[in-house]
């Protein structure tokens, strides 16, 4: 136990020190934390509850837009702000910017949680591939709808107010927003999976009919879990909005084939249904992606496709699952050795 | 110091002896950065723009480089492929500035990508001269480091609407009887084209009878054209970069859509004449620049000369009309050269101030920036494809040919 605490404190220290130790990699590390957040949040339903959503990017995109609307809407009319032909220039004071940022991120999280509570009952009637495709449809439809809402800027997207901070400090701020979300989510998950609620969603994954028969109100558990996951993804989306400054609906906010799939790949790579799997998967995936995107330009998508095929064919349980199988003692699982068996 | 001067003068003598190309060898390098679409939906125009940048760099080098404070420089550009995606573009701009230490940027292709990258260059106070982002929404953000050599998008098809009004009046109809159909891509550029057309149409009291968005991959507009056939508008406006232009010309031909006036953007960039021949006849095409215009400058010569030399250097364009995307990209590099020389220093803020004060006559047209950073000195022209040739038909000050109307 004490050994674990030392590990956690060391990791936290690294997290805090990283942007100061490697200042030119701050943006890279910030994106890494984004991947960790969305992967961990995806695993809450995908790994722990057995509901593989391909549409969690819906909460990311909605979080971006909700963050923008809250942050801008506090001070200006969003419709006027997005009007391409306006000649007036709207400016934000530092106080307005930070108030907007706090309200935007928290508001986006809550709004996405609320969305999940509303749409959850509609989708949790679906199982397996139907749930996956259904949620994917939700994300695609949302992107198309938002791209036709002129009030939100339609297909030309929406620009966020400009940060009053020097870019070097702003990058560190964005890093800590993502990292903070990641750390809070990790601690939350560690606690959450140890509760009766966590046991209940595991039961739903293992056998939903039996869970239902044991008196678990499955729909309620599923919807609440998805909503919690949506809060974090939505908040991460809002932070991304402040990071990117300008974004548009189809390629950036509701980017189903990029981040929408990447978050699933991260979890598959690391190991579904484990606490550390999504974190490790996100780190491996992000590094792999940056390396291929920088050094194998042109072949990056092929390399990525190959990686996905290899994971799905050879490492279905991900890295954590593989290690658990090969080195069970690392996970506190005692295995009688074969020699003993033979002797007995 | 003395040795250096001696060596320089020796080099100069050697340069004279060996011809002008040898003189260029003593020049140092100014590194510019650009994220540009080499893959993805804007790849065609991304490549046009990149060729424009590179051609200008070569020409400037041939003409003795850039003289800053008695030292000669040549440009070199670090390119990254933004895959036609905004968030990728922003990341790459960040990398160019942070990791590659780029102090001056050339723009990407399209308004959308420029919108994604401009906040980054602004944040780091890096001057960016862009040549391919025309949406007005770029110039109302209060940016101080963004400069665009091209005219803004609401001007692209304004003269087409004026022409339609004139033709209606010549026929004895009121301009307000003209009906307009609009089909545009759902992106910052085309939405601003649409806004411009709607403002002009409103001024004449024209009626918008079709107002549709092209699907996001721009590869099919048959359902929109079916509607156009039923409604029979007087004017059809289509805008969707090169891919949208190609789809429009092909499917309008295939479906036999008869509209008296069809105005689109990006004809040359999509090489609609080469690809669709007869089908492209009588289309009106907005253009930022035409090789027949009478602009000129000391580096590129006249507009016609630019076209000729560019074709000689890039033989893949030999059979095509050189797209204006290429010309304006070259003009952006020229703006940098001019600004560096006037600034007399490589300091980026001094260069930024010099760019802001640009008042330049180029083969591409006059360049002078407004407070907001857009070029206010150059008009748009409208060309019509007549017997496979692009002839300027409007505005009347530049027109070399009469417009063929109605189209059939």
XYZ file of C-alpha atoms in Angstrom:
752
model
C 0.000 0.000 0.000
C 2.669 2.496 1.016
C 4.599 1.569 -2.117
C 1.587 2.514 -4.193
C 1.335 5.877 -2.484
C 4.939 6.640 -3.310
C 4.219 5.744 -6.934
C 1.176 8.020 -7.076
C 2.990 10.932 -5.480
C 5.904 10.467 -7.880
C 3.542 10.442 -10.862
C 1.787 13.550 -9.610
C 5.130 15.271 -9.179
C 6.067 14.373 -12.754
C 2.709 15.667 -13.980
C 3.217 19.002 -12.267
C 6.858 19.331 -13.288
C 6.519 18.152 -16.895
C 5.602 21.472 -18.597
C 8.495 23.180 -16.821
C 10.967 20.422 -17.576
C 9.981 20.117 -21.226
C 8.557 23.520 -22.132
C 8.648 22.911 -25.886
C 6.514 19.779 -25.438
C 3.790 21.445 -23.391
C 1.252 21.396 -26.215
C 2.069 17.756 -26.945
C 1.623 16.845 -23.264
C -1.626 18.795 -23.061
C -3.017 16.754 -25.952
C -1.759 13.629 -24.241
C -3.867 14.480 -21.192
C -6.843 15.096 -23.459
C -6.391 11.574 -24.818
C -6.129 10.184 -21.277
C -9.335 11.944 -20.231
C -11.420 10.824 -23.197
C -10.005 7.279 -23.071
C -10.606 6.921 -19.349
C -14.114 8.355 -19.721
C -14.825 6.008 -22.628
C -13.712 3.037 -20.552
C -16.327 3.831 -17.887
C -19.042 2.672 -20.249
C -17.004 0.675 -22.776
C -14.736 -1.284 -20.470
C -16.455 -1.331 -17.100
C -20.073 -1.486 -18.279
C -19.715 -3.309 -21.592
C -21.386 -0.617 -23.684
C -19.071 0.279 -26.560
C -20.008 3.774 -27.602
C -18.631 5.088 -30.882
C -20.381 8.380 -30.276
C -18.624 9.794 -27.208
C -17.175 12.395 -29.566
C -20.702 13.834 -29.453
C -19.970 15.021 -25.911
C -16.591 16.380 -26.955
C -18.088 18.440 -29.794
C -21.053 19.514 -27.733
C -18.644 20.459 -24.942
C -16.685 22.666 -27.339
C -19.790 24.456 -28.520
C -21.355 24.670 -25.060
C -18.083 26.077 -23.709
C -18.009 28.668 -26.479
C -21.645 29.638 -26.036
C -21.299 30.034 -22.260
C -18.026 31.958 -22.475
C -19.164 34.302 -25.239
C -22.837 34.426 -24.303
C -22.035 35.858 -20.868
C -20.991 39.128 -22.514
C -22.160 39.210 -26.118
C -24.933 37.964 -28.349
C -23.578 34.731 -29.848
C -25.431 35.300 -33.126
C -23.755 38.691 -33.602
C -20.388 37.267 -32.568
C -20.524 34.605 -35.284
C -21.822 36.914 -38.026
C -19.113 36.846 -40.704
C -20.029 40.225 -42.141
C -20.011 42.152 -38.859
C -17.580 45.024 -38.899
C -17.540 45.657 -35.165
C -14.725 44.026 -33.197
C -15.729 42.499 -29.876
C -13.050 42.398 -27.222
C -12.804 40.649 -23.887
C -11.098 41.959 -20.765
C -8.915 39.536 -18.808
C -11.601 39.247 -16.112
C -14.267 38.481 -18.696
C -12.028 35.933 -20.376
C -11.297 33.952 -17.207
C -14.866 34.147 -15.928
C -15.958 32.891 -19.331
C -13.395 30.119 -19.186
C -14.490 28.846 -15.761
C -18.187 29.134 -16.571
C -17.589 27.636 -20.027
C -15.729 24.555 -18.825
C -18.019 23.788 -15.894
C -21.111 24.680 -17.896
C -20.025 22.493 -20.809
C -19.450 19.536 -18.495
C -22.838 19.892 -16.836
C -24.593 20.480 -20.143
C -23.086 17.320 -21.631
C -24.011 15.355 -18.509
C -27.552 16.592 -18.922
C -27.530 15.599 -22.604
C -26.460 12.075 -21.599
C -29.251 11.875 -19.020
C -31.765 12.826 -21.703
C -30.499 10.649 -24.548
C -29.329 7.738 -22.361
C -32.754 6.127 -21.993
C -33.183 6.284 -25.778
C -29.902 4.534 -26.517
C -29.569 2.040 -23.692
C -32.323 -0.058 -25.183
C -29.736 -0.981 -27.787
C -27.099 -3.639 -27.188
C -23.745 -4.583 -28.698
C -23.131 -3.361 -32.236
C -26.523 -1.627 -32.337
C -25.520 0.599 -29.448
C -22.158 1.314 -31.097
C -23.685 2.249 -34.446
C -26.566 4.117 -32.810
C -24.225 6.361 -30.863
C -22.032 6.859 -33.932
C -25.138 8.025 -35.775
C -25.837 10.457 -32.959
C -22.388 12.042 -33.303
C -22.589 12.303 -37.096
C -26.095 13.756 -36.995
C -25.100 16.269 -34.328
C -22.189 17.481 -36.474
C -24.462 17.968 -39.478
C -27.112 19.744 -37.421
C -24.637 22.100 -35.764
C -23.045 22.861 -39.153
C -26.408 24.213 -40.248
C -27.140 26.391 -37.237
C -26.147 29.879 -38.318
C -26.371 31.202 -34.788
C -23.401 28.975 -33.936
C -21.523 30.045 -37.053
C -22.690 27.057 -39.137
C -20.032 25.475 -41.316
C -17.608 28.316 -40.778
C -17.270 27.426 -37.134
C -16.820 29.725 -34.198
C -13.853 31.627 -32.798
C -13.161 31.930 -29.091
C -12.066 35.147 -27.407
C -8.312 35.669 -27.276
C -6.351 34.858 -24.184
C -4.901 37.843 -22.347
C -1.984 35.659 -21.200
C 1.381 35.409 -22.899
C 1.233 32.306 -25.155
C 3.866 30.467 -23.115
C 1.815 30.836 -19.941
C -1.433 30.156 -21.704
C -0.065 26.831 -22.908
C 0.829 25.877 -19.357
C -2.643 26.896 -18.196
C -4.249 24.706 -20.864
C -1.938 21.860 -19.882
C -2.976 22.093 -16.253
C -6.654 22.269 -17.151
C -6.366 19.015 -19.103
C -4.063 17.414 -16.537
C -6.327 18.502 -13.695
C -9.306 16.919 -15.426
C -7.279 13.759 -15.987
C -6.119 13.489 -12.386
C -9.581 14.175 -10.986
C -11.086 11.627 -13.360
C -8.464 9.024 -12.425
C -9.006 9.481 -8.673
C -12.748 9.444 -9.231
C -12.570 6.214 -11.247
C -10.315 4.550 -8.684
C -12.889 5.294 -6.021
C -15.924 4.721 -8.250
C -14.909 1.220 -9.336
C -14.508 0.206 -5.691
C -18.059 1.171 -4.758
C -21.254 -0.873 -4.965
C -22.154 1.308 -7.973
C -18.971 0.157 -9.690
C -19.771 -3.454 -8.869
C -23.240 -2.956 -10.326
C -21.967 -1.676 -13.678
C -19.474 -4.568 -13.783
C -22.412 -6.888 -13.210
C -24.220 -5.255 -16.122
C -21.192 -5.912 -18.308
C -20.870 -9.522 -17.226
C -24.536 -10.475 -17.522
C -27.148 -7.802 -17.822
C -30.138 -10.162 -17.446
C -28.781 -11.576 -14.217
C -27.999 -8.111 -12.929
C -31.548 -7.077 -13.695
C -32.855 -10.217 -11.970
C -30.788 -9.346 -8.888
C -32.741 -6.138 -8.587
C -30.310 -3.691 -10.202
C -32.179 -0.938 -12.014
C -29.890 -1.302 -15.011
C -31.153 1.637 -17.067
C -30.589 4.023 -14.166
C -27.067 2.744 -13.555
C -26.167 2.851 -17.235
C -27.520 6.346 -17.788
C -25.826 7.790 -14.709
C -22.490 6.222 -15.645
C -22.713 7.611 -19.159
C -23.646 11.034 -17.784
C -20.607 11.086 -15.472
C -18.396 10.115 -18.388
C -20.052 12.827 -20.502
C -19.320 15.497 -17.879
C -15.599 14.858 -18.208
C -15.590 14.565 -22.005
C -17.675 17.738 -22.291
C -15.358 19.664 -19.976
C -12.363 18.399 -21.968
C -14.092 19.592 -25.143
C -14.499 23.063 -23.647
C -10.801 23.180 -22.720
C -9.996 22.170 -26.320
C -12.139 25.045 -27.538
C -10.024 27.487 -25.522
C -6.878 25.781 -26.744
C -7.751 25.787 -30.463
C -9.428 29.236 -30.404
C -11.121 28.584 -33.739
C -12.993 25.395 -34.523
C -15.624 24.202 -36.945
C -18.222 21.467 -36.543
C -17.388 18.658 -38.944
C -13.617 18.292 -38.904
C -12.809 19.563 -35.438
C -15.712 19.418 -32.995
C -17.574 16.281 -34.099
C -14.500 14.596 -35.593
C -15.893 11.076 -35.570
C -13.129 9.387 -37.536
C -10.286 11.005 -35.653
C -10.633 11.532 -31.925
C -13.932 9.654 -31.896
C -12.157 6.466 -32.929
C -8.784 7.252 -31.340
C -10.269 7.214 -27.847
C -11.512 3.659 -28.433
C -8.158 2.587 -29.894
C -6.363 3.999 -26.834
C -8.476 1.857 -24.535
C -8.102 -1.262 -26.692
C -4.355 -0.716 -26.781
C -4.053 -0.306 -23.030
C -6.653 -2.816 -21.938
C -10.410 -2.517 -21.527
C -11.985 -2.515 -18.113
C -8.817 -1.704 -16.189
C -7.944 1.453 -14.328
C -4.511 1.901 -15.843
C -5.294 0.506 -19.295
C -6.763 3.695 -20.770
C -3.934 5.805 -19.327
C -1.182 3.577 -20.683
C -3.031 3.094 -23.964
C -3.422 6.836 -24.406
C 0.276 7.421 -23.780
C 1.344 4.676 -26.207
C -1.131 5.733 -28.836
C -0.321 9.423 -28.648
C 3.405 8.789 -28.907
C 2.832 6.375 -31.803
C 0.640 8.909 -33.544
C 3.058 11.799 -33.156
C 5.982 9.703 -34.340
C 4.190 8.416 -37.438
C 2.677 11.820 -38.200
C 6.111 13.414 -38.012
C 8.382 10.816 -39.516
C 6.198 8.664 -41.778
C 4.197 11.456 -43.304
C 2.122 10.036 -46.119
C 2.111 6.577 -44.544
C 0.710 7.692 -41.201
C -2.812 6.425 -41.763
C -1.526 3.105 -43.053
C 0.644 2.715 -39.943
C -2.313 3.597 -37.747
C -4.579 1.128 -39.533
C -1.947 -1.548 -39.142
C -1.675 -0.819 -35.425
C -5.426 -1.182 -34.996
C -5.429 -4.476 -36.887
C -2.560 -5.823 -34.788
C -4.253 -4.864 -31.525
C -7.574 -6.329 -32.513
C -6.110 -9.558 -33.869
C -3.283 -10.300 -31.421
C -3.847 -8.260 -28.265
C -7.556 -8.256 -27.727
C -7.132 -7.682 -24.007
C -4.718 -4.817 -24.551
C -1.368 -4.333 -22.885
C -2.764 -4.635 -19.350
C -4.645 -7.794 -20.240
C -1.549 -9.252 -21.871
C 0.594 -8.488 -18.838
C -2.043 -9.847 -16.460
C -1.903 -13.071 -18.392
C 1.909 -13.299 -18.579
C 2.830 -11.726 -15.246
C -0.120 -12.288 -12.928
C 2.021 -11.744 -9.842
C 2.376 -8.040 -10.788
C -1.349 -7.741 -10.261
C -1.355 -9.468 -6.915
C -2.688 -12.688 -8.370
C -1.010 -15.755 -6.891
C -0.542 -18.692 -9.226
C 0.506 -22.098 -8.028
C 3.640 -22.933 -9.959
C 3.702 -25.948 -12.219
C 6.563 -27.549 -10.268
C 4.478 -27.548 -7.123
C 1.600 -29.012 -9.030
C 3.874 -31.739 -10.317
C 5.277 -32.429 -6.869
C 1.782 -32.680 -5.419
C 36.089 43.485 -40.636
C 38.596 44.342 -43.267
C 39.044 40.749 -44.208
C 35.281 40.321 -44.403
C 34.893 43.335 -46.667
C 37.725 42.132 -48.843
C 36.188 38.736 -49.121
C 32.821 40.229 -49.906
C 34.278 42.388 -52.631
C 36.167 39.417 -53.975
C 32.970 37.443 -53.988
C 31.241 40.312 -55.748
C 33.939 40.402 -58.409
C 33.678 36.659 -58.783
C 29.921 37.038 -58.974
C 30.143 39.520 -61.776
C 32.635 37.310 -63.533
C 30.523 34.198 -63.216
C 27.218 35.793 -64.034
C 24.279 36.718 -61.862
C 23.531 33.261 -60.501
C 26.831 33.130 -58.626
C 26.047 36.348 -56.751
C 23.038 34.642 -55.226
C 25.337 32.154 -53.530
C 26.512 34.666 -50.925
C 22.977 35.321 -49.777
C 21.811 34.199 -46.389
C 18.457 32.619 -45.769
C 15.238 33.973 -44.327
C 13.057 31.076 -43.258
C 9.316 31.338 -43.696
C 6.835 28.730 -42.477
C 3.646 27.427 -44.043
C 1.111 24.749 -43.220
C -0.501 23.903 -46.526
C -3.018 21.323 -47.735
C -1.040 18.751 -49.688
C -3.564 16.005 -48.969
C -7.288 16.041 -48.216
C -10.089 17.925 -49.876
C -8.080 21.096 -50.580
C -5.028 19.292 -51.962
C -5.433 20.620 -55.545
C -5.354 24.225 -54.451
C -2.823 23.596 -51.722
C -0.426 22.478 -54.425
C -1.318 25.486 -56.628
C -0.467 27.768 -53.722
C 2.765 25.958 -52.887
C 3.876 26.197 -56.524
C 3.113 29.908 -56.404
C 5.273 30.346 -53.308
C 8.146 28.373 -54.768
C 8.026 30.115 -58.136
C 8.182 33.514 -56.431
C 11.123 32.413 -54.295
C 13.012 31.323 -57.416
C 12.207 34.546 -59.250
C 13.293 36.710 -56.332
C 16.511 34.737 -56.095
C 17.174 35.227 -59.807
C 16.629 38.938 -59.360
C 19.272 39.310 -56.669
C 17.371 38.199 -53.580
C 16.173 40.414 -50.770
C 18.458 43.236 -49.700
C 18.144 43.954 -46.000
C 20.627 46.431 -44.583
C 23.151 45.706 -47.365
C 23.010 41.990 -46.791
C 21.423 39.772 -49.382
C 18.944 37.072 -48.411
C 16.866 34.399 -50.090
C 13.657 32.879 -48.851
C 13.302 29.302 -47.792
C 9.975 27.837 -46.688
C 9.361 25.022 -44.219
C 6.147 23.313 -45.307
C 3.932 20.937 -43.375
C 0.876 19.153 -44.707
C -2.214 20.190 -42.750
C -4.335 17.433 -44.382
C -7.008 20.117 -45.057
C -7.917 19.986 -41.364
C -8.145 23.055 -39.177
C -6.979 21.588 -35.885
C -4.013 19.994 -37.645
C -3.174 23.354 -39.216
C -3.213 25.050 -35.819
C -0.959 22.369 -34.326
C 1.491 22.703 -37.210
C 1.559 26.482 -36.962
C 2.401 26.072 -33.303
C 5.176 23.662 -34.216
C 6.589 25.957 -36.907
C 6.785 28.811 -34.443
C 7.811 26.937 -31.308
C 10.018 24.149 -32.550
C 11.290 25.378 -35.904
C 11.636 28.938 -34.679
C 9.831 30.427 -37.676
C 9.352 34.194 -37.354
C 7.284 34.891 -40.485
C 4.472 32.844 -41.933
C 2.886 32.379 -45.313
C -0.796 31.455 -45.267
C -2.405 28.051 -45.754
C -5.037 27.289 -48.376
C -8.688 28.220 -47.707
C -10.453 30.571 -45.347
C -11.188 27.754 -42.931
C -7.548 26.815 -42.476
C -6.550 30.472 -42.253
C -9.144 30.950 -39.530
C -7.643 28.048 -37.625
C -4.042 29.244 -37.996
C -4.467 33.013 -37.587
C -5.179 32.793 -33.823
C -1.866 30.994 -33.385
C 0.237 33.459 -35.376
C -1.566 36.296 -33.626
C -0.871 34.791 -30.227
C 2.858 34.612 -30.932
C 2.812 37.935 -32.798
C 4.181 36.350 -35.954
C 3.359 38.310 -39.116
C 1.462 36.164 -41.621
C 0.894 37.211 -45.214
C -1.773 34.970 -46.605
C -3.008 34.616 -50.150
C -5.828 32.091 -49.956
C -8.218 33.092 -47.183
C -10.904 35.471 -48.429
C -13.729 35.238 -45.928
C -14.618 38.522 -44.286
C -14.857 36.689 -40.984
C -11.045 36.728 -40.935
C -10.911 40.493 -40.842
C -13.280 41.329 -38.021
C -11.378 39.556 -35.262
C -9.070 42.470 -34.562
C -5.995 40.622 -35.824
C -2.858 42.774 -36.048
C -0.492 40.266 -37.663
C -2.694 38.935 -40.467
C -2.450 40.366 -43.977
C -4.224 39.113 -47.073
C -3.228 40.024 -50.620
C -6.543 38.936 -52.122
C -9.974 40.535 -52.303
C -12.571 39.349 -49.786
C -15.131 36.751 -50.797
C -18.271 38.858 -50.935
C -16.757 40.529 -54.023
C -16.296 37.288 -55.972
C -19.676 37.128 -57.650
C -20.948 40.659 -57.107
C -20.414 41.560 -60.775
C -22.358 38.468 -61.875
C -25.395 39.750 -60.018
C -24.891 43.206 -61.538
C -24.657 41.613 -64.988
C -27.871 39.680 -64.405
C -29.632 42.885 -63.422
C -28.341 44.688 -66.524
C -29.440 41.860 -68.810
C -32.905 41.768 -67.263
C -33.273 45.513 -67.696
C -32.072 45.303 -71.304
C -34.866 42.809 -71.882
C -37.394 45.203 -70.447
C -37.801 43.318 -67.199
C -37.223 44.795 -63.786
C -34.061 43.731 -61.977
C -36.247 42.739 -59.065
C -37.847 40.032 -61.253
C -34.568 38.145 -61.436
C -34.531 34.899 -59.496
C -31.338 33.487 -58.028
C -30.431 29.930 -57.036
C -27.514 29.407 -54.629
C -25.664 26.169 -53.885
C -22.574 26.516 -51.711
C -20.231 24.447 -49.610
C -20.751 24.746 -45.886
C -17.404 26.404 -45.125
C -16.266 29.926 -44.247
C -15.326 30.857 -47.811
C -18.454 29.701 -49.592
C -20.769 30.904 -46.851
C -19.283 34.345 -47.308
C -19.752 34.055 -51.098
C -23.382 33.262 -50.361
C -23.699 36.190 -47.960
C -22.228 38.509 -50.608
C -24.574 37.272 -53.339
C -27.534 37.620 -51.005
C -26.585 41.188 -50.088
C -26.265 42.129 -53.766
C -29.477 40.354 -54.708
C -31.285 42.133 -51.907
C -30.047 45.482 -53.166
C -31.746 44.811 -56.507
C -34.768 43.238 -54.807
C -34.042 39.893 -56.493
C -35.590 36.751 -55.149
C -33.543 33.806 -53.825
C -35.449 30.734 -55.008
C -32.983 27.995 -54.120
C -30.606 28.241 -51.178
C -28.845 24.921 -50.629
C -25.633 23.603 -49.150
C -23.438 21.159 -51.054
C -22.791 17.866 -49.252
C -19.592 17.851 -47.235
C -17.530 15.730 -49.651
C -18.680 17.952 -52.550
C -19.023 15.006 -54.910
C -22.732 15.055 -55.713
C -25.246 17.841 -56.245
C -27.828 16.062 -58.392
C -30.698 16.622 -55.969
C -29.971 20.348 -55.868
C -29.817 20.466 -59.672
C -33.132 18.636 -59.958
C -34.632 21.372 -57.855
C -32.946 24.033 -60.006
C -34.449 22.455 -63.142
C -37.906 22.665 -61.627
C -37.611 26.221 -60.339
C -35.878 27.620 -63.485
C -33.968 30.512 -61.908
C -32.329 33.283 -63.954
C -29.012 32.920 -62.168
C -27.337 29.884 -60.599
C -24.438 30.437 -58.236
C -22.225 27.543 -57.128
C -19.240 27.761 -54.818
C -17.255 24.898 -53.325
C -13.565 25.302 -54.089
C -12.109 23.154 -56.892
C -13.986 19.997 -56.106
C -17.305 21.834 -55.961
C -16.548 23.526 -59.283
C -15.716 20.209 -60.948
C -18.882 18.581 -59.602
C -21.013 21.512 -60.706
C -19.703 21.658 -64.267
C -19.888 17.893 -64.723
C -23.369 17.410 -63.302
C -24.884 20.536 -64.848
C -23.758 19.081 -68.171
C -24.924 15.559 -67.392
C -28.337 16.659 -66.232
C -28.771 19.195 -69.031
C -29.563 22.017 -66.622
C -30.508 25.154 -68.596
C -30.039 28.372 -66.678
C -29.392 31.666 -68.547
C -26.491 32.569 -66.276
C -24.313 30.242 -64.210
C -21.576 31.743 -62.054
C -19.099 29.644 -60.124
C -15.745 30.003 -58.384
C -12.476 28.098 -58.910
C -12.915 27.310 -62.647
C -9.202 27.580 -63.452
C -8.067 25.781 -60.316
C -10.308 22.840 -61.208
C -9.313 23.116 -64.885
C -12.944 22.731 -65.923
C -12.143 23.434 -69.583
C -9.512 20.707 -69.750
C -11.640 18.239 -67.806
C -15.132 18.883 -69.116
C -14.639 20.719 -72.428
C -17.962 21.668 -73.989
C -19.820 21.390 -70.692
C -17.866 24.329 -69.315
C -18.927 26.700 -72.119
C -20.374 30.057 -71.050
C -19.810 29.508 -67.344
C -18.999 32.742 -65.547
C -15.974 32.394 -63.324
C -14.889 34.838 -60.705
C -11.187 35.417 -60.519
C -8.802 37.370 -58.347
C -6.433 37.840 -61.244
C -6.243 37.315 -64.988
C -3.143 37.056 -67.133
C -4.706 39.482 -69.599
C -4.795 42.354 -67.098
C -2.254 45.145 -67.470
C -0.485 44.901 -64.131
C 3.275 44.623 -63.866
C 6.252 44.794 -61.525
C 10.061 44.571 -61.781
C 10.357 40.977 -60.517
C 7.673 39.103 -62.414
C 7.134 41.501 -65.299
C 3.614 41.759 -66.623
C 0.737 39.475 -65.711
C 1.092 37.786 -69.096
C 4.813 37.345 -68.528
C 4.131 35.747 -65.149
C 1.864 33.211 -66.768
C 4.353 32.425 -69.512
C 7.317 31.963 -67.179
C 5.329 30.015 -64.656
C 4.216 27.600 -67.352
C 7.788 27.219 -68.523
C 8.893 26.318 -64.986
C 5.922 24.122 -64.103
C 5.177 22.184 -67.255
C 2.127 20.452 -65.771
C 0.311 23.776 -66.238
C 1.281 24.073 -69.910
C -2.136 23.078 -71.223
C -4.126 24.888 -68.558
C -4.915 28.411 -67.491
C -2.671 29.316 -64.572
C -5.008 29.557 -61.588
C -5.133 32.813 -59.644
C -4.402 30.812 -56.476
C -0.870 30.470 -57.775
C -0.497 34.117 -58.750
C -1.650 35.415 -55.398
C 0.623 33.019 -53.539
C 3.541 34.510 -55.486
C 2.267 37.987 -54.657
C 2.319 37.145 -50.931
C 6.006 36.238 -51.127
C 6.634 39.474 -53.008
C 4.924 41.432 -50.204
C 7.363 39.877 -47.743
C 10.344 40.800 -49.926
C 9.152 44.371 -50.205
C 8.438 44.621 -46.478
C 11.815 43.201 -45.440
C 13.601 45.675 -47.691
C 11.616 48.636 -46.391
C 11.987 47.518 -42.778
C 15.741 47.197 -43.229
C 15.871 44.660 -40.425
C 14.753 41.096 -39.731
C 12.954 42.099 -36.538
C 9.482 40.607 -36.864
C 7.651 43.556 -35.375
C 9.413 45.998 -37.653
C 8.578 43.702 -40.559
C 4.963 43.590 -39.423
C 4.807 47.395 -39.404
C 6.400 47.506 -42.838
C 3.833 45.040 -44.170
C 1.030 47.164 -42.755
C 2.357 50.119 -44.755
C 2.654 48.165 -48.008
C 1.677 50.122 -51.080
C 2.856 47.964 -53.907
C 2.154 47.583 -57.590
C 2.559 43.963 -58.628
C 1.827 41.747 -61.614
C -1.108 40.515 -59.513
C -2.585 43.953 -58.966
C -2.149 46.721 -56.430
C -1.642 45.749 -52.831
C -2.508 48.013 -49.937
C -3.857 46.731 -46.649
C -6.732 48.109 -44.635
C -6.479 48.426 -40.878
C -8.076 44.973 -40.684
C -5.437 43.432 -42.950
C -7.343 42.781 -46.182
C -6.202 44.153 -49.542
C -8.396 47.052 -50.562
C -6.532 48.117 -53.693
C -7.374 45.323 -56.104
C -10.690 44.558 -57.818
C -12.111 41.133 -58.686
C -12.849 40.338 -62.293
C -15.376 38.026 -63.858
C -14.424 35.829 -66.781
C -16.554 33.734 -69.066
C -15.479 30.521 -70.711
C -15.950 31.246 -74.426
C -14.781 28.603 -76.916
C -12.591 27.120 -74.221
C -10.936 30.456 -73.432
C -11.280 32.541 -70.284
C -12.337 36.029 -71.398
C -12.856 38.935 -69.016
C -16.468 40.154 -69.292
C -16.922 42.279 -66.164
C -16.557 44.747 -64.556
C -16.752 46.917 -67.669
C -13.484 48.775 -66.919
C -11.545 45.537 -67.500
C -13.846 43.690 -69.921
C -12.242 42.499 -73.139
C -15.255 40.560 -74.435
C -19.039 40.762 -74.450
C -20.823 38.310 -72.203
C -22.631 35.442 -73.935
C -26.152 35.555 -72.606
C -28.373 33.629 -72.232
C -26.326 30.491 -71.789
C -27.817 27.463 -73.472
